[in-house]
Amino acid sequence: MDKKNRNALIAGNWKMNMLASQVPAYWQGLEPGAKLGEGVSSALCVPFPLIPAVKAALAGSQVKVGAQDVSSHDKGAYTGEVSAAMLADLGVDYCIIGHSERRAYHAESDELVNEKLKALLGAGITPIMCCGESLEQRDAGVTLSFVESQIKGGLAGISAEDMKKVVIAYEPIWAIGTGRTATAEQAQEVCGYIRGVLAGLYGQELAKGVQVLYGGSMNGKNAAELLAQPDIDGGLIGGASLKPEFADIIGAANEG
Ligand code: 13P
């Protein structure tokens, strides 16, 4: 199995942007271009309160709805938390975990990311597990070893069967929201390395089937080159997912 056998996934991460009342107009702008070609999937990962509005707007579209975080707990006295079962009940298909913004601002560890991943799998939601180095780590030459430790920590105890349901997103922190995209070579190097780490954990065949996304200032202009890389199976898109430009990235995946 090679890249031709892996579907592409173009996922938007709205972060803490947009209002439920703005969703219909947003979708009107995006919808004409958001047609998915064969082997291409797409999802919008939106803030919790916006999930019903986005779900309603996207009814009839192949674009799925995702969340941006989940509690590691099933239920109970965890004020402010949202469980995987609650997300599944709303019809959420994907959920980002371990985003660098949550690691930085909410001190999320690989152990916690691992617990969240298990919670999502238990609820039948596809986890999009993020990893990626800081600029200091890149300059210090520890990118690959750091990303490997995040992958191994986040996937601890995950069976091969479950691994088939996990998506990995490589997002170098220095490329997020900065307009400074990793070059296609830099992104491919790390995504290819991640696939090698997965091969070490689960074997070559399984690793060849895992979707590995790139994220960090991906836009309508640079998407085609990034998506053309052998180990980049899609994108996790922040800023550009808030605009009709997101459809251009879907278009690039359709042609890839
Ligand atoms: P930008 O596309 O805005 O750089 O954000 C990337 C990101 O963090 C997606 O999760």
CSV table of N, CA and C and ligand atoms in Angstrom, one decimal, residues 13 15 99 171 175-177 216-218 236-239, ligand 1:
chain,number,residue,atom,x,y,z
A,13,ASN,N,-9.2,23.8,11.6
A,13,ASN,CA,-9.2,24.1,13.0
A,13,ASN,C,-9.5,25.5,13.2
A,15,LYS,N,-10.1,27.0,15.9
A,15,LYS,CA,-9.6,27.5,17.2
A,15,LYS,C,-10.7,28.3,17.8
A,99,HIS,N,-3.0,19.5,20.6
A,99,HIS,CA,-2.5,20.7,19.9
A,99,HIS,C,-1.5,21.5,20.7
A,171,GLU,N,2.7,19.5,13.3
A,171,GLU,CA,2.5,20.9,13.3
A,171,GLU,C,3.7,21.6,14.0
A,175,ALA,N,5.7,27.4,12.8
A,175,ALA,CA,4.9,27.6,11.5
A,175,ALA,C,3.5,27.9,11.7
A,176,ILE,N,3.0,27.8,13.0
A,176,ILE,CA,1.6,28.0,13.3
A,176,ILE,C,1.2,29.5,13.4
A,177,GLY,N,0.4,29.9,12.5
A,177,GLY,CA,-0.2,31.3,12.6
A,177,GLY,C,0.9,32.3,12.3
A,216,GLY,N,0.4,24.2,9.7
A,216,GLY,CA,1.2,25.3,10.0
A,216,GLY,C,1.2,26.2,8.8
A,217,SER,N,0.4,27.3,8.8
A,217,SER,CA,0.3,28.3,7.7
A,217,SER,C,0.1,27.6,6.3
A,218,MET,N,-0.7,26.5,6.3
A,218,MET,CA,-1.0,26.0,5.0
A,218,MET,C,-2.1,26.8,4.5
A,236,LEU,N,-3.9,20.1,8.4
A,236,LEU,CA,-4.7,20.7,9.5
A,236,LEU,C,-4.5,22.2,9.4
A,237,ILE,N,-5.6,22.8,9.1
A,237,ILE,CA,-5.5,24.2,8.7
A,237,ILE,C,-6.2,25.2,9.7
A,238,GLY,N,-5.5,26.2,10.1
A,238,GLY,CA,-6.0,27.1,11.1
A,238,GLY,C,-6.7,28.3,10.3
A,239,GLY,N,-5.9,29.4,10.2
A,239,GLY,CA,-6.4,30.6,9.7
A,239,GLY,C,-7.2,30.5,8.4
B,1,13P,P1,-2.5,28.1,10.9
B,1,13P,O1,-2.9,27.4,9.7
B,1,13P,O2,-3.2,29.3,11.2
B,1,13P,O3,-1.0,28.3,10.9
B,1,13P,O4,-2.8,27.1,12.2
B,1,13P,C1,-2.3,25.8,12.1
B,1,13P,C2,-2.9,25.1,13.2
B,1,13P,O5,-2.5,25.2,14.4
B,1,13P,C3,-3.9,24.1,12.9
B,1,13P,O6,-4.2,23.3,14.0
